[in-house]
Coordinates of C-alpha atoms in Angstrom, one line a residue:
Chain A
X7 CA 97.9 43.2 133.6
X8 CA 95.0 45.2 135.0
X9 CA 92.7 47.4 133.0
X10 CA 91.9 51.1 133.0
X11 CA 88.3 52.1 133.6
X12 CA 87.8 52.7 129.9
X13 CA 89.2 49.3 129.0
X14 CA 86.7 47.7 131.4
X15 CA 83.8 49.7 130.1
X16 CA 84.6 48.9 126.5
X17 CA 85.2 45.2 127.2
X18 CA 81.8 45.0 128.8
X19 CA 80.1 46.9 126.0
X20 CA 81.7 44.6 123.4
X21 CA 81.0 41.3 125.2
X22 CA 84.7 40.6 125.9
X23 CA 86.5 39.6 129.1
X24 CA 89.4 41.9 128.5
X25 CA 90.7 44.3 125.9
X26 CA 94.1 45.8 125.2
X27 CA 95.0 49.4 124.3
X28 CA 94.7 49.8 120.5
X29 CA 92.2 46.9 120.0
X30 CA 89.5 47.9 117.6
X31 CA 86.0 47.3 118.9
X32 CA 82.4 47.9 118.1
X33 CA 80.8 48.6 121.5
X34 CA 77.1 48.9 122.0
X35 CA 75.9 52.4 122.8
X36 CA 73.9 53.2 125.9
X37 CA 73.0 56.8 125.2
X38 CA 73.2 58.7 121.9
X39 CA 72.8 62.5 122.4
X40 CA 72.3 65.2 119.8
X41 CA 71.2 68.9 119.8
X42 CA 70.4 71.2 116.8
X43 CA 72.9 69.3 114.7
X44 CA 70.4 66.5 114.9
X45 CA 69.1 68.1 111.7
X46 CA 72.3 67.0 109.9
X47 CA 72.2 63.6 111.6
X48 CA 68.6 63.1 110.3
X49 CA 69.8 64.0 106.8
X50 CA 72.7 61.5 106.9
X51 CA 70.5 58.8 108.6
X52 CA 68.0 59.0 105.7
X53 CA 70.8 58.9 103.2
X54 CA 72.0 55.6 104.7
X55 CA 68.7 54.0 104.0
X56 CA 68.3 55.6 100.5
X57 CA 67.7 52.9 97.9
X58 CA 67.9 50.0 100.3
X59 CA 64.1 49.4 100.5
X60 CA 64.5 49.1 104.2
X61 CA 62.5 51.6 106.3
X62 CA 64.7 54.1 108.1
X63 CA 63.9 53.4 111.8
X64 CA 66.4 54.1 114.6
X65 CA 67.7 51.1 116.5
X66 CA 66.3 52.0 119.9
X67 CA 64.3 55.3 120.4
X68 CA 64.7 55.0 124.2
X69 CA 68.5 55.4 124.0
X70 CA 68.4 58.6 122.0
X71 CA 68.2 61.9 123.8
X72 CA 67.7 65.2 121.9
X73 CA 68.1 68.6 123.5
X74 CA 67.7 71.9 121.7
X75 CA 70.3 74.3 123.2
X76 CA 72.6 75.8 120.7
X77 CA 70.4 78.6 119.3
X78 CA 67.4 78.9 121.6
X79 CA 64.9 80.4 121.0
X80 CA 65.9 80.3 117.3
X81 CA 67.9 83.3 116.1
X82 CA 67.0 82.9 112.4
X83 CA 64.2 81.2 110.4
X84 CA 66.8 78.7 109.2
X85 CA 67.5 77.5 112.7
X86 CA 63.8 77.5 113.5
X87 CA 63.2 75.3 110.4
X88 CA 66.0 72.9 111.5
X89 CA 64.4 72.7 115.0
X90 CA 61.0 72.0 113.4
X91 CA 62.5 69.2 111.3
X92 CA 64.0 67.7 114.5
X93 CA 60.6 67.8 116.3
X94 CA 58.9 66.0 113.3
X95 CA 61.6 63.3 113.2
X96 CA 61.3 62.7 117.0
X97 CA 57.5 62.3 116.6
X98 CA 57.8 60.0 113.6
X99 CA 60.4 57.8 115.3
X100 CA 58.7 57.8 118.7
X101 CA 61.8 59.1 120.6
X102 CA 60.6 59.7 124.2
X103 CA 63.6 61.7 125.5
X104 CA 63.3 65.2 124.0
X105 CA 64.1 68.5 125.8
X106 CA 62.5 71.3 123.8
X107 CA 62.8 75.0 124.4
X108 CA 60.8 75.0 127.6
X109 CA 61.2 76.5 131.1
X110 CA 60.3 73.2 132.8
X111 CA 62.6 70.8 131.1
X112 CA 65.1 72.7 128.8
X113 CA 68.7 73.6 129.1
X114 CA 72.2 72.8 127.8
X115 CA 72.6 69.1 126.8
X116 CA 75.7 68.5 129.0
X117 CA 73.8 69.4 132.1
X118 CA 70.4 68.0 131.0
X119 CA 72.0 64.5 130.6
X120 CA 73.4 64.1 134.2
X121 CA 70.7 66.1 135.9
X122 CA 67.9 63.9 134.5
X123 CA 69.5 60.5 135.2
X124 CA 70.4 59.6 131.6
X125 CA 74.0 58.8 132.5
X126 CA 75.1 55.9 134.7
X127 CA 78.5 54.7 135.6
X128 CA 79.9 52.2 133.1
X129 CA 77.8 53.5 130.2
X130 CA 79.1 54.1 126.7
X131 CA 77.8 57.6 125.8
X132 CA 78.2 59.3 122.4
X133 CA 77.1 62.8 121.5
X134 CA 77.4 65.0 118.4
X135 CA 79.2 67.6 120.5
X136 CA 82.8 67.7 121.5
X137 CA 82.0 68.5 125.2
X138 CA 80.3 65.1 125.5
X139 CA 83.5 64.3 127.5
X140 CA 81.6 65.9 130.4
X141 CA 79.7 62.8 131.3
X142 CA 82.8 61.0 132.4
X143 CA 82.2 62.9 135.6
X144 CA 79.7 60.1 136.5
X145 CA 82.1 57.2 135.6
X146 CA 80.8 56.7 132.0
X147 CA 83.0 56.5 128.9
X148 CA 81.6 59.5 127.0
X149 CA 82.9 61.0 123.8
X150 CA 82.1 63.3 120.9
X151 CA 81.4 62.2 117.4
X152 CA 80.4 63.8 114.1
X153 CA 76.9 63.8 112.6
X154 CA 77.5 61.0 110.1
X155 CA 78.9 58.8 112.7
X156 CA 75.8 59.4 114.8
X157 CA 73.6 58.5 111.9
X158 CA 75.5 55.2 111.9
X159 CA 74.9 54.7 115.6
X160 CA 71.2 55.4 115.1
X161 CA 71.2 52.7 112.4
X162 CA 73.3 50.0 114.2
X163 CA 73.2 50.8 117.9
X164 CA 77.0 50.5 118.1
X165 CA 79.9 52.8 117.7
X166 CA 82.0 51.6 114.8
X167 CA 85.8 51.1 114.9
X168 CA 86.5 52.4 118.4
X169 CA 90.1 52.0 119.2
X170 CA 90.7 51.4 122.9
X171 CA 92.5 54.5 124.0
X172 CA 95.5 54.8 126.2
X173 CA 95.0 56.7 129.5
X174 CA 96.7 59.5 131.3
X175 CA 96.2 59.3 135.1
X176 CA 96.0 62.6 136.9
X177 CA 96.4 62.2 140.6
X178 CA 95.2 65.3 142.5
X179 CA 96.0 66.0 146.1
X180 CA 95.8 69.0 148.5
X181 CA 93.1 71.4 149.5
X182 CA 92.1 74.2 147.2
X183 CA 92.8 77.7 148.5
X184 CA 89.7 79.8 148.9
X185 CA 88.2 81.0 145.6
X186 CA 90.3 78.5 143.6
X187 CA 88.6 75.4 142.3
X188 CA 88.0 72.8 139.6
X189 CA 88.2 75.4 136.7
X190 CA 91.6 76.6 137.8
X191 CA 92.8 73.0 138.1
X192 CA 91.7 72.0 134.6
X193 CA 93.1 75.2 133.0
X194 CA 96.4 74.5 134.9
X195 CA 96.4 70.9 133.5
X196 CA 95.7 72.0 129.9
X197 CA 98.4 74.6 130.1
X198 CA 100.8 71.9 131.4
X199 CA 100.1 69.2 128.8
X200 CA 99.0 71.5 125.8
X201 CA 95.9 71.5 123.6
X202 CA 97.0 68.2 122.0
X203 CA 98.6 66.7 125.1
X204 CA 95.9 64.1 125.5
X205 CA 94.8 63.7 121.8
X206 CA 93.4 60.2 121.2
X207 CA 93.7 59.5 125.0
X208 CA 91.6 59.4 128.0
X209 CA 92.3 61.4 131.2
X210 CA 91.4 59.5 134.4
X211 CA 91.1 61.7 137.5
X212 CA 92.1 60.3 140.9
X213 CA 93.2 61.4 144.3
X214 CA 91.9 62.8 147.6
X215 CA 91.0 66.2 146.1
X216 CA 88.8 64.5 143.5
X217 CA 87.1 62.2 146.1
X218 CA 86.1 65.4 148.0
X219 CA 85.0 67.2 144.9
X220 CA 81.3 67.5 144.1
X221 CA 79.9 66.2 140.8
X222 CA 79.6 69.8 139.7
X223 CA 83.4 70.2 139.9
X224 CA 84.0 66.9 138.3
X225 CA 81.8 67.9 135.4
X226 CA 84.1 70.9 134.9
X227 CA 87.2 68.7 134.7
X228 CA 85.7 66.2 132.3
X229 CA 84.0 68.9 130.2
X230 CA 87.3 70.6 129.5
X231 CA 89.4 67.5 129.1
X232 CA 88.6 67.7 125.4
X233 CA 90.5 71.0 125.3
X234 CA 93.7 68.9 125.9
X235 CA 92.5 66.8 123.0
X236 CA 91.2 64.0 125.2
X237 CA 88.7 61.5 123.8
X238 CA 87.1 61.6 127.3
X239 CA 87.7 62.7 130.8
X240 CA 86.6 60.3 133.5
X241 CA 86.2 60.1 137.2
X242 CA 85.7 56.6 138.5
X243 CA 82.3 56.5 140.3
X244 CA 82.2 56.6 144.1
X245 CA 80.0 57.6 147.0
X246 CA 79.6 61.1 145.6
X247 CA 78.5 59.8 142.3
X248 CA 75.8 57.6 143.9
X249 CA 74.7 60.6 146.0
X250 CA 74.4 62.8 142.9
X251 CA 72.5 60.1 141.0
X252 CA 70.0 59.5 143.8
X253 CA 69.6 63.0 145.2
X254 CA 69.9 65.2 142.1
X255 CA 69.2 62.9 139.1
X256 CA 66.4 60.9 140.9
X257 CA 67.8 57.5 139.9
X258 CA 66.2 54.5 141.5
X259 CA 67.2 50.9 141.4
X260 CA 70.7 49.4 141.3
X261 CA 73.7 51.5 140.4
X262 CA 76.5 49.4 138.9
X263 CA 79.9 50.8 139.5
X264 CA 83.0 50.2 137.3
X265 CA 86.4 51.0 138.7
X266 CA 89.9 50.7 137.2
X267 CA 92.2 47.9 138.4
X268 CA 95.0 49.1 140.7
X269 CA 97.4 47.4 138.4
X270 CA 96.1 49.2 135.3
X271 CA 98.8 50.4 132.9
X272 CA 98.8 54.2 132.2
X273 CA 100.6 56.0 129.4
X274 CA 101.6 58.7 131.9
X275 CA 100.9 59.6 135.5
X276 CA 100.7 63.3 136.4
X277 CA 100.6 64.4 140.0
X278 CA 99.2 67.8 141.0
X279 CA 99.0 69.4 144.4
X280 CA 96.4 72.1 144.4
X281 CA 97.2 73.6 147.9
X282 CA 99.2 76.4 146.3
X283 CA 97.3 76.7 143.0
X284 CA 96.4 80.3 142.1
X285 CA 93.5 81.5 139.9
X286 CA 94.2 80.6 136.3
X287 CA 93.3 82.2 133.0
X288 CA 93.5 80.9 129.4
X289 CA 94.6 83.8 127.2
X290 CA 93.6 84.3 123.5
X291 CA 93.5 82.4 121.2
X292 CA 94.2 78.9 122.5
X293 CA 93.0 77.1 125.6
X294 CA 96.5 76.0 126.5
X295 CA 97.8 79.6 126.6
X296 CA 97.3 79.5 130.4
X297 CA 98.7 82.0 132.9
X298 CA 98.2 82.8 136.5
X299 CA 95.7 85.7 136.9
X300 CA 98.4 87.6 138.8
X301 CA 100.5 87.7 135.6
X302 CA 97.9 89.5 133.6
X303 CA 95.9 91.5 136.1
X304 CA 94.6 94.8 134.7
X305 CA 93.7 93.7 131.2
X306 CA 90.7 95.9 130.3
X307 CA 87.4 94.1 129.7
X308 CA 84.2 94.8 127.9
X309 CA 82.2 91.7 128.6
X310 CA 81.9 89.2 131.4
X311 CA 80.2 85.9 130.7
X312 CA 79.2 83.4 133.4
X313 CA 77.5 80.3 132.4
X314 CA 77.7 77.4 129.8
X315 CA 78.0 73.7 130.1
X316 CA 81.4 74.3 131.8
X317 CA 80.4 76.7 134.6
X318 CA 76.7 77.4 134.6
X319 CA 75.6 75.4 137.6
X320 CA 74.1 76.6 140.8
X321 CA 77.4 76.6 142.8
X322 CA 79.0 78.7 140.0
X323 CA 76.1 81.3 140.1
X324 CA 76.2 81.3 143.9
X325 CA 80.0 82.0 143.9
X326 CA 79.5 84.9 141.5
X327 CA 76.5 86.3 143.5
X328 CA 78.4 86.3 146.8
X329 CA 81.2 88.3 145.2
X330 CA 79.0 91.0 143.6
X331 CA 76.4 91.2 146.4
X332 CA 75.9 94.8 147.5
X333 CA 78.2 96.1 144.7
X334 CA 77.8 97.4 141.2
X335 CA 79.6 96.0 138.2
X336 CA 82.1 98.5 136.6
X337 CA 80.9 101.2 134.2
X338 CA 81.1 100.3 130.5
X339 CA 81.0 96.6 131.2
X340 CA 78.4 94.0 130.3
X341 CA 77.9 91.0 132.6
X342 CA 76.0 88.2 131.0
X343 CA 74.7 85.2 133.0
X344 CA 73.4 82.1 131.4
X345 CA 72.5 79.2 133.7
X346 CA 73.1 75.8 132.3
X347 CA 69.5 74.5 132.6
X348 CA 66.1 75.9 133.5
X349 CA 66.2 73.7 136.7
X350 CA 69.3 75.6 137.8
X351 CA 67.6 78.9 136.7
X352 CA 64.6 78.2 138.8
X353 CA 66.7 77.2 141.9
X354 CA 68.8 80.3 141.5
X355 CA 65.6 82.4 141.2
X356 CA 64.2 80.9 144.4
X357 CA 67.5 81.4 146.3
X358 CA 67.6 85.1 145.3
X359 CA 70.9 84.5 143.4
X360 CA 69.5 85.9 140.2
X361 CA 68.2 89.0 142.0
X362 CA 71.6 89.7 143.5
X363 CA 73.3 89.4 140.1
X364 CA 70.7 91.6 138.4
X365 CA 70.9 94.2 141.2
X366 CA 74.6 94.4 140.6
X367 CA 74.0 95.1 136.9
X368 CA 74.1 91.7 135.3
X369 CA 71.8 90.5 132.5
X370 CA 70.3 87.0 132.8
X371 CA 70.0 85.1 129.5
X372 CA 67.9 82.0 129.1
X373 CA 69.7 78.7 129.5
X374 CA 71.4 77.6 126.3
X375 CA 74.8 77.7 124.6
X376 CA 74.3 81.5 124.2
X377 CA 77.4 83.5 123.3
X378 CA 79.9 80.7 124.1
X379 CA 80.1 79.8 120.5
X380 CA 79.2 83.1 119.0
X381 CA 76.0 82.2 117.2
X382 CA 73.4 83.7 119.5
X383 CA 73.4 86.6 122.0
X384 CA 76.3 88.5 123.3
X385 CA 78.6 88.8 120.3
X386 CA 81.8 91.0 120.8
X387 CA 82.4 94.2 118.9
X388 CA 85.7 94.8 117.0
X389 CA 88.6 94.9 119.4
X390 CA 86.5 94.0 122.4
X391 CA 87.7 91.7 125.1
X392 CA 85.6 89.1 127.1
X393 CA 86.4 87.2 130.2
X394 CA 84.3 84.1 130.3
X395 CA 83.7 81.0 132.3
X396 CA 83.1 79.1 129.1
X397 CA 85.4 76.5 127.5
X398 CA 87.0 78.0 124.3
X399 CA 88.8 81.1 123.3
X400 CA 89.6 80.4 119.7
X401 CA 89.7 83.2 117.2
X402 CA 86.2 84.2 116.3
X403 CA 84.7 82.0 119.0
X404 CA 82.4 84.7 120.5
X405 CA 81.1 85.8 117.1
X406 CA 83.9 88.1 116.1
X407 CA 87.4 87.3 114.8
X408 CA 88.5 90.8 115.9
X409 CA 87.4 90.1 119.5
X410 CA 89.4 88.4 122.3
X411 CA 88.2 85.8 124.8
X412 CA 90.0 85.0 128.1
X413 CA 88.7 81.9 130.1
X414 CA 88.5 81.7 133.9
X415 CA 86.6 80.5 136.9
X416 CA 83.3 82.1 138.1
X417 CA 85.1 83.7 141.1
X418 CA 87.7 85.4 138.8
X419 CA 84.9 86.5 136.4
X420 CA 82.8 88.0 139.2
X421 CA 85.7 89.8 140.8
X422 CA 86.7 91.2 137.5
X423 CA 83.1 92.4 136.7
X424 CA 83.4 94.8 139.7
X425 CA 86.7 96.3 138.6
X426 CA 86.3 96.1 134.8
X427 CA 89.8 94.6 134.4
X428 CA 91.1 91.1 135.0
X429 CA 91.3 90.8 138.8
X430 CA 92.6 88.2 141.2
X431 CA 89.6 87.1 143.3
X432 CA 91.9 85.8 146.1
X433 CA 93.3 89.3 146.7
X434 CA 93.0 90.1 150.4
X435 CA 92.1 86.5 151.3
Chain B
X30 CA 101.2 66.6 91.7
X31 CA 99.4 69.0 94.0
X32 CA 100.1 72.5 95.0
X33 CA 100.0 74.1 98.5
X34 CA 97.4 76.8 98.1
X35 CA 97.0 77.7 101.8
X36 CA 99.3 77.3 104.8
X37 CA 98.3 77.6 108.4
X38 CA 99.9 77.1 111.8
X39 CA 99.3 74.8 114.8
X40 CA 95.9 74.3 116.6
X41 CA 93.7 75.5 113.7
X42 CA 90.3 75.1 115.4
X43 CA 87.0 74.2 113.7
X44 CA 85.8 77.7 114.7
X45 CA 88.4 79.0 112.3
X46 CA 87.7 76.4 109.5
X47 CA 83.9 76.9 109.8
X48 CA 82.9 79.8 112.2
X49 CA 80.1 79.0 114.6
X50 CA 77.9 81.7 113.3
X51 CA 77.3 79.6 110.1
X52 CA 76.4 76.5 112.0
X53 CA 72.7 76.7 111.1
X54 CA 73.9 75.7 107.6
X55 CA 74.4 72.0 107.8
X56 CA 74.0 70.3 104.4
X57 CA 77.3 69.3 102.7
X58 CA 75.9 70.9 99.5
X59 CA 75.7 74.3 101.3
X60 CA 78.6 74.4 103.7
X61 CA 81.5 75.0 101.2
X62 CA 80.7 78.7 100.8
X63 CA 81.8 79.3 104.4
X64 CA 85.2 77.5 104.4
X65 CA 87.7 79.7 106.3
X66 CA 85.1 82.4 106.2
X67 CA 87.2 84.9 108.2
X68 CA 90.1 84.5 105.9
X69 CA 88.3 86.6 103.3
X70 CA 90.9 86.3 100.5
X71 CA 91.2 82.5 100.7
X72 CA 87.5 82.1 101.1
X73 CA 86.9 84.2 97.9
X74 CA 89.4 82.2 96.0
X75 CA 87.7 79.0 97.0
X76 CA 84.3 80.3 96.0
X77 CA 85.7 81.5 92.7
X78 CA 87.1 78.0 92.1
X79 CA 90.6 79.4 91.8
X80 CA 92.2 76.1 92.6
X81 CA 91.9 72.7 90.8
X82 CA 90.7 69.6 92.8
X83 CA 93.3 68.0 95.1
X84 CA 95.0 71.3 95.9
X85 CA 96.6 71.3 99.4
X86 CA 96.0 73.0 102.7
X87 CA 99.2 72.6 104.7
X88 CA 98.5 72.5 108.5
X89 CA 100.6 72.2 111.6
X90 CA 99.9 70.2 114.7
X91 CA 96.4 69.5 116.1
X92 CA 94.6 70.6 112.9
X93 CA 90.8 70.7 113.4
X94 CA 90.8 70.9 117.2
X95 CA 87.7 72.0 119.1
X96 CA 84.1 71.5 118.2
X97 CA 82.8 68.2 116.6
X98 CA 80.9 70.2 113.9
X99 CA 81.0 68.1 110.8
X100 CA 80.7 71.2 108.7
X101 CA 84.4 71.7 109.2
X102 CA 85.1 68.6 107.2
X103 CA 82.2 68.9 104.6
X104 CA 83.2 72.5 103.9
X105 CA 86.7 71.4 102.8
X106 CA 85.4 68.3 101.1
X107 CA 83.2 70.5 99.0
X108 CA 86.2 72.1 97.4
X109 CA 88.0 68.7 96.9
X110 CA 91.0 69.9 99.0
X111 CA 93.6 67.6 100.5
X112 CA 94.6 68.4 104.0
X113 CA 98.2 67.6 104.9
X114 CA 99.1 68.3 108.6
X115 CA 101.7 67.3 111.2
X116 CA 98.7 66.0 113.2
X117 CA 94.9 66.1 113.4
X118 CA 92.5 66.2 116.3
X119 CA 90.6 63.0 116.8
X120 CA 87.0 64.1 115.9
X121 CA 88.1 66.1 112.9
X122 CA 90.1 63.3 111.3
X123 CA 87.3 60.9 112.0
X124 CA 84.7 63.2 110.4
X125 CA 87.1 63.7 107.4
X126 CA 87.4 59.9 106.9
X127 CA 83.7 59.5 107.3
X128 CA 82.9 62.1 104.6
X129 CA 85.8 61.2 102.3
X130 CA 87.8 64.3 102.8
X131 CA 91.4 63.4 102.0
X132 CA 93.7 63.9 105.1
X133 CA 97.3 63.0 105.3
X134 CA 99.2 62.8 108.5
X135 CA 102.9 63.8 108.0
X136 CA 104.6 64.9 111.2
X137 CA 107.8 66.1 109.5
X138 CA 106.4 67.9 106.5
X139 CA 107.9 71.2 105.6
X140 CA 106.5 73.4 102.8
X141 CA 105.6 76.8 101.6
X142 CA 102.8 78.4 99.7
X143 CA 102.9 77.3 96.0
X144 CA 105.2 74.4 96.6
X145 CA 104.4 71.3 94.5
X146 CA 103.9 68.1 96.5
X147 CA 104.1 64.6 95.1
X148 CA 102.0 62.1 97.0
X149 CA 103.2 58.6 96.2
X150 CA 103.6 55.2 98.1
X151 CA 103.1 56.5 101.6
X152 CA 105.6 59.3 101.0
X153 CA 105.4 63.0 100.3
X154 CA 108.0 64.8 98.2
X155 CA 108.3 68.5 98.2
X156 CA 109.5 69.2 94.6
X157 CA 111.1 72.5 95.4
X158 CA 113.2 71.3 98.3
X159 CA 113.5 67.8 97.0
X160 CA 112.9 66.4 100.5
X161 CA 110.8 63.3 101.0
X162 CA 108.7 62.6 104.1
X163 CA 106.9 59.6 105.5
X164 CA 103.1 59.5 105.7
X165 CA 101.6 58.0 108.9
X166 CA 99.2 55.3 107.5
X167 CA 95.6 55.3 108.8
X168 CA 94.7 52.4 111.1
X169 CA 93.2 49.5 109.2
X170 CA 89.8 50.0 110.8
X171 CA 89.7 53.6 109.4
X172 CA 91.0 52.5 106.0
X173 CA 88.0 50.2 105.7
X174 CA 85.7 53.2 105.8
X175 CA 87.8 55.1 103.2
X176 CA 87.8 52.0 101.0
X177 CA 84.0 51.7 101.2
X178 CA 83.8 55.3 99.9
X179 CA 82.8 56.8 103.3
X180 CA 80.8 56.0 106.3
X181 CA 77.3 56.3 104.7
X182 CA 78.2 53.6 102.2
X183 CA 79.9 51.5 104.9
X184 CA 76.9 51.7 107.2
X185 CA 74.5 51.1 104.4
X186 CA 76.3 47.8 103.7
X187 CA 76.1 46.9 107.4
X188 CA 72.4 47.7 107.5
X189 CA 71.8 45.5 104.4
X190 CA 73.8 42.6 105.9
X191 CA 71.8 42.9 109.1
X192 CA 68.5 43.0 107.2
X193 CA 69.4 40.0 105.1
X194 CA 70.0 37.8 108.2

């Protein structure tokens, strides 16, 4: 019996020839990522060593990456103090990979990792953030863990008690209609299999449409796989992966590629043809409450949000800029843009994308998690409605349990900014 | 015997259990004050210690979905609650096990507020309806962490073993 890509990666990371679904392993970790919640990891890490007489030193400083992104610059003194504690720990432990709140190197963790060459195909990546699933886009097995579990990784260099997950294979064919893309595909899939449809499982993406998709689009698919409960989303590495690693991430040297066996056993195979896919929207308050934009056109909006680890890349901003170019956003609407990283911010600045957006009435926020999780910038007022390219629409998500969040693609968000109501971007195509 | 003191539906996210705006508070000693913060009445009852330890929150499917924030587990652990649900999301139940928050997977469970539930021998009995339901046992690997008293203790043992070699 052949193995899925995750079976292969886990076998290799555990020093085994082959592993079965359900086996319990302790794979070595290649990259361990944390953000502001590193403050809690540090607390738990020190606790592990308390009373042991052993100095609390991380297993391998070069495999830890820390990025400040959730509340940047700090919104309260409490956050600032946590961030200070993290900087002190990084200095004391000699952790070289740190992305502080800086215009030359900062941004959202899930874009910082791929863009700076931290992720390689076949890696085992853990992060104290549920959207760590993103990095499967480069053929790694990448999953979210809690802070105490990360403290354990920092101590031992392995992930404890990892059960080899079963895999759902999603085979995608067909050519996307204009202004329909990866975000519409993943929302459609989540609506189809539900918010727990892939709980404890991995989603492996295959098919001609995926082969032709850029890494940016693959990051969207893997990022949001967790919204179907998946442990990870993963796209087996191919030519596009190598191109991205070389051209964008600046990776030199050999790139080792792991691919699934053609005889691998899948829990389920789902086939999707995107040639007739329409723009999709996840309605409040669950990500699997997915409808076609056509069904809910006209819902009145107060805030448009374009950005986040899901859709804050250059192609996303470019799509939005093209749609609003030469127009003004509707009266009584706020359009907030937050590029995923400062590198993307600088590129968008150079290309005039940010100017186009600002001329139309948008506000550019510094790269970071911003209003996506409702702790910083862009909270909703009571009864207000947001349309966002972010990843979650849970009650209270955008800082107010009396607000509503709809999720969509950058094209749908930009088209709706011009009208002030949910609008189909493919109208008139 | 434990009483159901709060009942919620399916897909209760960690944003509901521990809203994002309180995420700068991280320490398990400080997170309990924000448990279900937007459910003001329940939050106030918790803060006023209205319920004895081992009181039950009854959840539906996919309890704890969403963010990996460990505060969602530590905030409930701080009130010594037991979470019984038809199912849990992966990261939440892992965090719960790591911190020693008692979680019980029971896909068939039916109950209402104030029902008394008996937890015995991998079975739950609702005393009002007299119905008994099977508990889905934790995988052995997870049980080892529970038996050690949580992940900190479990990892501490591993670190000591490694150091002794």
